[in-house]
Short mmCIF file of C-alpha atoms in Angstrom, two decimals:
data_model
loop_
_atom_site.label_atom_id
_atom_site.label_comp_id
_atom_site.label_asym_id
_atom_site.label_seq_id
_atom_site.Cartn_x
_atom_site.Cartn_y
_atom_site.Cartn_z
CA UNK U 1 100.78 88.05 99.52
CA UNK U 2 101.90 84.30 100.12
CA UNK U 3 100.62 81.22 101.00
CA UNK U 4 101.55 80.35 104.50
CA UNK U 5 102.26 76.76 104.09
CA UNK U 6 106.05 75.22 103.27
CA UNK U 7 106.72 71.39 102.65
CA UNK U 8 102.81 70.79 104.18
CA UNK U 9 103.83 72.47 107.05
CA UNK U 10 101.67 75.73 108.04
CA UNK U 11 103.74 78.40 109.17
CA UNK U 12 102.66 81.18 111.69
CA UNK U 13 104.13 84.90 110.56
CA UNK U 14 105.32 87.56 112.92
CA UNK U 15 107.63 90.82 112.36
CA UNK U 16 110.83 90.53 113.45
CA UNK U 17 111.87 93.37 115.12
CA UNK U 18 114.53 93.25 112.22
CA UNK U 19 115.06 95.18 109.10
CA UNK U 20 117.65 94.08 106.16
CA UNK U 21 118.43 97.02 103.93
CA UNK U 22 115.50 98.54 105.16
CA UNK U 23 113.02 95.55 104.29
CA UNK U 24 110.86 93.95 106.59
CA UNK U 25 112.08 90.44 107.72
CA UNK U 26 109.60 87.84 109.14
CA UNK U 27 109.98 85.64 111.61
CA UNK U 28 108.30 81.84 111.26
CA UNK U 29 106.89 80.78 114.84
CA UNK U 30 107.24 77.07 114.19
CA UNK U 31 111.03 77.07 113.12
CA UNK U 32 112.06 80.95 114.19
CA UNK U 33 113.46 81.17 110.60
CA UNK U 34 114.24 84.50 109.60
CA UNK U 35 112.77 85.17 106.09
CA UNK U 36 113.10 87.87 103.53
CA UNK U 37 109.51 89.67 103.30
CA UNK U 38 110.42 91.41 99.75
CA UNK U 39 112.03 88.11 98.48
CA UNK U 40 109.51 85.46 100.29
CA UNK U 41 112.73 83.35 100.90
CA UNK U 42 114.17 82.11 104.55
CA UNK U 43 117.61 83.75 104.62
CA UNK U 44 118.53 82.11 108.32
CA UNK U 45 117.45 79.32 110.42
CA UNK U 46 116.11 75.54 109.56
CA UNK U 47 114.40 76.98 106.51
CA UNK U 48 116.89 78.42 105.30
CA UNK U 49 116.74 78.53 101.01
CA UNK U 50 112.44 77.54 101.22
CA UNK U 51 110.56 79.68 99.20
CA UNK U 52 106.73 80.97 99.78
CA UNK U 53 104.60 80.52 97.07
CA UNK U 54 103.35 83.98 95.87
CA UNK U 55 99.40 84.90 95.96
CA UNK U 56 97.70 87.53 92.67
CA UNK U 57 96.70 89.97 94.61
CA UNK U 58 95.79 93.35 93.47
CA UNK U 59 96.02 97.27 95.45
CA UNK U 60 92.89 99.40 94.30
CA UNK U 61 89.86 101.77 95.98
CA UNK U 62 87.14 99.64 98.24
CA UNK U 63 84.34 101.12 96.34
CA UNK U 64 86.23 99.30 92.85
CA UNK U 65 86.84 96.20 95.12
CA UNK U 66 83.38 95.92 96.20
CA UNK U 67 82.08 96.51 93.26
CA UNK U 68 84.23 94.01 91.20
CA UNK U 69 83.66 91.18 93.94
CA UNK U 70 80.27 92.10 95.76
CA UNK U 71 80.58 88.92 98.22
CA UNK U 72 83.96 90.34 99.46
CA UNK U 73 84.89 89.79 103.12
CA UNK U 74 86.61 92.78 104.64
CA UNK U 75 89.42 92.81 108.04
CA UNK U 76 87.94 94.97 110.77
CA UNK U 77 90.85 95.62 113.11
CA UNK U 78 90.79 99.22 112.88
CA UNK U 79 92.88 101.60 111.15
CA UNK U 80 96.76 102.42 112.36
CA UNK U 81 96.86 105.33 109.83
CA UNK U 82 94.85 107.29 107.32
CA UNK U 83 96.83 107.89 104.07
CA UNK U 84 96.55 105.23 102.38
CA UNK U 85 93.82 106.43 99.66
CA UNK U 86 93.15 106.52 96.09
CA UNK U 87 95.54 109.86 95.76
CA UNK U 88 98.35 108.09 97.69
CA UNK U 89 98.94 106.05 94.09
CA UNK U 90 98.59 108.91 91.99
CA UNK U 91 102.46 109.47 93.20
CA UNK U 92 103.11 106.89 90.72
CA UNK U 93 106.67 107.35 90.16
CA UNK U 94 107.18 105.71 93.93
CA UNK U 95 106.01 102.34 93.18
CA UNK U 96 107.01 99.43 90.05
CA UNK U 97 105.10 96.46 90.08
CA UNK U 98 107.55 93.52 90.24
CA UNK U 99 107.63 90.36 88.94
CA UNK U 100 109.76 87.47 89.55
CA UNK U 101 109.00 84.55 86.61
CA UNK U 102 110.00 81.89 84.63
CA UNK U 103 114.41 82.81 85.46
CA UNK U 104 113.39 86.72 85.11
CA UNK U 105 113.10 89.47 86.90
CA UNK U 106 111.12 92.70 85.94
CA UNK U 107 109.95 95.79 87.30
CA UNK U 108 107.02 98.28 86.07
CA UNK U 109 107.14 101.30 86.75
CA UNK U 110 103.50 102.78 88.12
CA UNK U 111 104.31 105.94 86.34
CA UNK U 112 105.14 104.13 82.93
CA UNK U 113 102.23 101.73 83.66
CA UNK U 114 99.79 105.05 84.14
CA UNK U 115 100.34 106.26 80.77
CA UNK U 116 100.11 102.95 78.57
CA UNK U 117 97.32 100.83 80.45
CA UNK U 118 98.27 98.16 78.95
CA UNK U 119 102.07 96.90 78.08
CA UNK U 120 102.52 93.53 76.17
CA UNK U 121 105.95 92.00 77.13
CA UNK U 122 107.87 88.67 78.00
CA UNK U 123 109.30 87.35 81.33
CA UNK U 124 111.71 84.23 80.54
CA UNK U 125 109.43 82.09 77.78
CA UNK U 126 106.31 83.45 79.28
CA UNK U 127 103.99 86.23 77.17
CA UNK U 128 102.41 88.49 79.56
CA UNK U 129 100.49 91.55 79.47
CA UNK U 130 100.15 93.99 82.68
CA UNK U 131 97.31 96.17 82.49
CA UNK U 132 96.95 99.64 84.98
CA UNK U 133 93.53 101.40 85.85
CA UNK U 134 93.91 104.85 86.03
CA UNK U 135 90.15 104.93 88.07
CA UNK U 136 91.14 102.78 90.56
CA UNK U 137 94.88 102.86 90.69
CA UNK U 138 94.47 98.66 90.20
CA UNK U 139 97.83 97.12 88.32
CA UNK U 140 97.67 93.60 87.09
CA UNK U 141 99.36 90.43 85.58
CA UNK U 142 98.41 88.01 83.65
CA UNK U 143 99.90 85.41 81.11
CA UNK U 144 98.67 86.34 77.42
CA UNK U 145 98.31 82.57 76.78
CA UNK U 146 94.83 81.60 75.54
CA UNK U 147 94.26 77.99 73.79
CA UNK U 148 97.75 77.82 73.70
CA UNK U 149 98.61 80.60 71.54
CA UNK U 150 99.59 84.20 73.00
CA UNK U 151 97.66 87.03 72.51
CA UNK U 152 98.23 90.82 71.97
CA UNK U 153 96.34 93.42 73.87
CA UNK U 154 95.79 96.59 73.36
CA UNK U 155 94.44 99.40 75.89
CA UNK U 156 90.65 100.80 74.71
CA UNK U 157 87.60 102.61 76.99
CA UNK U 158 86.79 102.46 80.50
CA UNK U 159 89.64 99.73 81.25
CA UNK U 160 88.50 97.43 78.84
CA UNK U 161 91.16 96.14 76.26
CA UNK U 162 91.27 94.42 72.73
CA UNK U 163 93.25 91.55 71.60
CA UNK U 164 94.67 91.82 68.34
CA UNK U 165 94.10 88.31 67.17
CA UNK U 166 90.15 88.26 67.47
CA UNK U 167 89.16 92.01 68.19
CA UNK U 168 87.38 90.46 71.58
CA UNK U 169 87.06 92.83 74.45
CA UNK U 170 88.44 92.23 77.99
CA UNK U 171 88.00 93.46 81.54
CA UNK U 172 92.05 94.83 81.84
CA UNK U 173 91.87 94.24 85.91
CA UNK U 174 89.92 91.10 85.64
CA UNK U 175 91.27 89.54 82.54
CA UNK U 176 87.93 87.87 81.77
CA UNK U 177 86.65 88.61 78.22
CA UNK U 178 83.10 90.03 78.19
CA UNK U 179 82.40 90.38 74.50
CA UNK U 180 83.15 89.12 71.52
CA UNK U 181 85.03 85.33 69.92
CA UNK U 182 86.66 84.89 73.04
CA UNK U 183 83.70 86.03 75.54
CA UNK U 184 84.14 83.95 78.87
CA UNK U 185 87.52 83.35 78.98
CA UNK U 186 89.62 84.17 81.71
CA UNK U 187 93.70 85.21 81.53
CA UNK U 188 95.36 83.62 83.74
CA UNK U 189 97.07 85.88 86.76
CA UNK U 190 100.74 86.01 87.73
CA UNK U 191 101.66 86.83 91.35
CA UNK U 192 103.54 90.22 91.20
CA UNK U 193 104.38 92.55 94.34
CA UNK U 194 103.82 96.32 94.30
CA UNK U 195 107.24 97.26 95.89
CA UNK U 196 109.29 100.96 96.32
CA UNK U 197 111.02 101.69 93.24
CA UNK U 198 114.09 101.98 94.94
CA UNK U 199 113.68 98.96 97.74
CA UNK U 200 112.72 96.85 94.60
CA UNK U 201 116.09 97.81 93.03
CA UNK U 202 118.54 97.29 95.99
CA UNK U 203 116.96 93.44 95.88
CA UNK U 204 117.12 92.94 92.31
CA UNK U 205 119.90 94.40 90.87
CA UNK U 206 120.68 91.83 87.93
CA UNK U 207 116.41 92.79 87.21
CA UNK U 208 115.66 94.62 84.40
CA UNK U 209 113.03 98.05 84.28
CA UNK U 210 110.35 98.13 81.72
CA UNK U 211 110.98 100.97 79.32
CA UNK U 212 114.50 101.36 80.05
CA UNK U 213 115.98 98.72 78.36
CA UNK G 1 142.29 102.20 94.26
CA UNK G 2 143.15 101.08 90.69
CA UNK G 3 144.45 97.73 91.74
CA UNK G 4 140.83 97.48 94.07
CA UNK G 5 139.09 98.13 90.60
CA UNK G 6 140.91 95.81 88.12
CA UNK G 7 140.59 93.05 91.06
CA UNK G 8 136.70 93.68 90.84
CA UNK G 9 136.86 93.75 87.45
CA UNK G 10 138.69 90.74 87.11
CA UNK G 11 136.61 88.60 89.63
CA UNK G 12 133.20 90.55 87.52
CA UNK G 13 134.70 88.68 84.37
CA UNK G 14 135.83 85.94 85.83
CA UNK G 15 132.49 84.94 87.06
CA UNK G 16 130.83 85.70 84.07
CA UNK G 17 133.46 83.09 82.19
CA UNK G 18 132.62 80.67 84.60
CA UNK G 19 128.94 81.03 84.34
CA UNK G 20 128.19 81.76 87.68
CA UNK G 21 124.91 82.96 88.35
CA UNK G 22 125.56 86.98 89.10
CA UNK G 23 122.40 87.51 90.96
CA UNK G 24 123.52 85.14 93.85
CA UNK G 25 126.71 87.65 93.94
CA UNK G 26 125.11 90.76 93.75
CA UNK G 27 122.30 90.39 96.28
CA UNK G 28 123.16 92.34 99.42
CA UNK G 29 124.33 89.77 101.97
CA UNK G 30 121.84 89.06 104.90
CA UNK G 31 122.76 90.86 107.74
CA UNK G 32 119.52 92.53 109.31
CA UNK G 33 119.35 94.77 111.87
CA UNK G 34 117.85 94.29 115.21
CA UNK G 35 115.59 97.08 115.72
CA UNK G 36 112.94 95.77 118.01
CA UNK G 37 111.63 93.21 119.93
CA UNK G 38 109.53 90.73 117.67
CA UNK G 39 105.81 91.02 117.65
CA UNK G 40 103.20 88.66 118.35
CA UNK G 41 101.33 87.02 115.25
CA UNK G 42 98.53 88.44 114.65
CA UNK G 43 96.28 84.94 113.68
CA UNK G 44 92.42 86.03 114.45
CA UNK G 45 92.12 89.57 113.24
CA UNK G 46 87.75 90.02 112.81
CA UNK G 47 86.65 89.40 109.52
CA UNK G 48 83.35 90.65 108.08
CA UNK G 49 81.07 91.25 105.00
CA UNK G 50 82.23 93.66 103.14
CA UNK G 51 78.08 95.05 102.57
CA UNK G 52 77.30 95.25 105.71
CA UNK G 53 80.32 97.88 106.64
CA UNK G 54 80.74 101.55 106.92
CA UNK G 55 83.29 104.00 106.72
CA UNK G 56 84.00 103.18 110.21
CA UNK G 57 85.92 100.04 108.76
CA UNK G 58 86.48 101.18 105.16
CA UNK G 59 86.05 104.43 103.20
CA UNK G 60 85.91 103.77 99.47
CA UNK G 61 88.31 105.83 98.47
CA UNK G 62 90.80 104.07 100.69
CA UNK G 63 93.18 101.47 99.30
CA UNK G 64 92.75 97.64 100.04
CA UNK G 65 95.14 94.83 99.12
CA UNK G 66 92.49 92.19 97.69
CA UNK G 67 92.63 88.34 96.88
CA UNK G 68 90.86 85.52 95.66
CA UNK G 69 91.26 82.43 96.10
CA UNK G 70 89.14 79.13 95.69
CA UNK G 71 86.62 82.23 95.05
CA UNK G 72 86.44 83.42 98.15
CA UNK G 73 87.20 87.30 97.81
CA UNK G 74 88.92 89.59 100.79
CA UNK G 75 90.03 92.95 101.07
CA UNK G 76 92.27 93.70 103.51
CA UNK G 77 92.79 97.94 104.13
CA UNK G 78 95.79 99.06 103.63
CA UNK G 79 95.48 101.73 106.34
CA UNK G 80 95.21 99.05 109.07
CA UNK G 81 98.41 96.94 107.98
CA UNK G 82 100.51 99.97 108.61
CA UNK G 83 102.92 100.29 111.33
CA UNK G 84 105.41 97.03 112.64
CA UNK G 85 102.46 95.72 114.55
CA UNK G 86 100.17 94.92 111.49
CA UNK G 87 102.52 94.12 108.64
CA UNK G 88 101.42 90.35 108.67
CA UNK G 89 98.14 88.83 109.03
CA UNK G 90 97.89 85.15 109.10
CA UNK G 91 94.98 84.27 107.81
CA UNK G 92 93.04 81.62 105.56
CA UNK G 93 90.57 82.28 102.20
CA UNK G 94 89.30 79.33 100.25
CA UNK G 95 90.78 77.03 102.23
CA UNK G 96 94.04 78.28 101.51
CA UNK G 97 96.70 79.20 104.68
CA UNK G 98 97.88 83.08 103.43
CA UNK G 99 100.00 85.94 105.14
CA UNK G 100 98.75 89.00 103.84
CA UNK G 101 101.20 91.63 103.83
CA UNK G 102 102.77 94.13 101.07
#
């Protein structure tokens, strides 16, 4: 998910027609740039080097969705296939969620993500916890910074989680605290792209993998 | 062969002395393949509340790429951003020009 706009200038997306190492490439209306989809850079044309800011976004069932954000607006064009369903995620060793920030570059695997819930780590100076929910397949990121200090989260019930510091209890998708010293805060999120293990790899190769350090 | 290895070797080390940045090197270089025409943009693809829909739209056990932003929530399905056609929308939340896609 990016924003749309570069240098103040809105810019109208199409596909290509082209693929580079089997990636989709976009194609900017206003300039005819050429730019990488999986690294939200233009690669050819008067763009060429611009970056798209990334956009949180998160993959998980409607009924979680709608439930989490009961105002939601939803895109009616009709569907162009049918697999796409809670089970299609329970393959979890297909996907990492990656993350490009602060000079590094990380992937998480689904698989690795599936079985912790919650995994404290740090992307260039920034502490950051990434929290997975089994239920509805969600994965998330979110800078561990609160008041200035970092915390440390572990996974609990019912994708909630604790922070070490105060013993407060957060929503692990949301990253708002419900209960306890820290009740109404809110973590802040960090853009990260649910990518093919493998397509994620080819792209990144100086990246590192979570848990395989 | 041995003298292709030590020269990749050699260049490997070299740039590392030099403190080159080794991503730059190792991405793939950009040469896509043409294997279709380009699409049109797909800019004013129906958007509607998300209670008043069936599972004519949505089923909730299918998957939907969500955002927020300015909070303004949308779900877009993943089952109709499939295929060349639909792997963009341009579209605007909160405000905010976005190109969904994943």
């Amino acid at each position: 998910m990016y924003a749309r706009s570069v240098k103040g200038r809105e810019l109208t997306f199409s596909v290509s027609g082209m693929l580079w190492n089997r990636s989709l490439v976009m194609l900017d209306q206003e300039t005819r740039s050429l730019w990488s989809h999986i690294l939200g850079e233009a690669m050819d044309g008067d763009l060429k080097g611009e970056r798209l800011e990334s956009i949180a976004s998160t993959m998980m069932d409607w009924k979680s969705w709608k439930e989490a954000h009961p105002k939601t607006t939803v895109m009616a064009l009709g569907r162009t296939s049918k697999e796409y369903r809670l089970e299609f995620q329970k393959k979890p060793n297909t996907f990492v969620l990656g993350l490009v920030h602060d000079g590094d570059t990380i992937a998480y695997p689904f698989d690795l993500l599936a079985k912790r819930q919650v995994v404290n780590d740090v992307a260039g100076r920034v502490a950051v916890v990434v929290t997975f929910d089994s239920a509805s397949t969600a994965g998330q990121i979110f800078s561990r910074a609160v008041d200035g200090k970092a915390l440390t989260f572990k996974a609990g019930e019912q994708g909630r989680m604790t922070d070490a510091q105060t013993g407060s209890v957060w929503h692990a998708v949301r990253g708002a605290c419900e209960s306890g010293e820290l009740k109404g805060k809110q973590l802040e999120p960090i853009p990260a792209n649910i990518s093919y293990r493998k397509t994620w790899a080819t792209f990144h190769p100086d990246g590192r993998t979570f848990g395989e350090d | 062969m041995k003298t292709t290895v030590a020269l990749a070797l050699l260049v490997a080390t070299s740039s590392v002395l030099l403190g080159q940045q080794p991503m730059q090197s190792k991405r793939p270089a950009f040469n896509p393949r043409t294997l279709a025409r380009a699409f049109r943009p797909i800019v004013d693809a129906p958007m509607r509340p998300g209670s008043e829909v069936g599972d004519d739209v949505v089923a909730d056990s299918e998957l939907v790429l969500g955002v927020v932003v300015e909070g303004k929530a949308r779900a877009y399905p993943i089952n109709q951003l499939t295929g060349p056609s639909r792997e963009i929308i341009n579209d605007k939340v909160g405000g905010k020009a976005i190109a969904a896609t994943w």
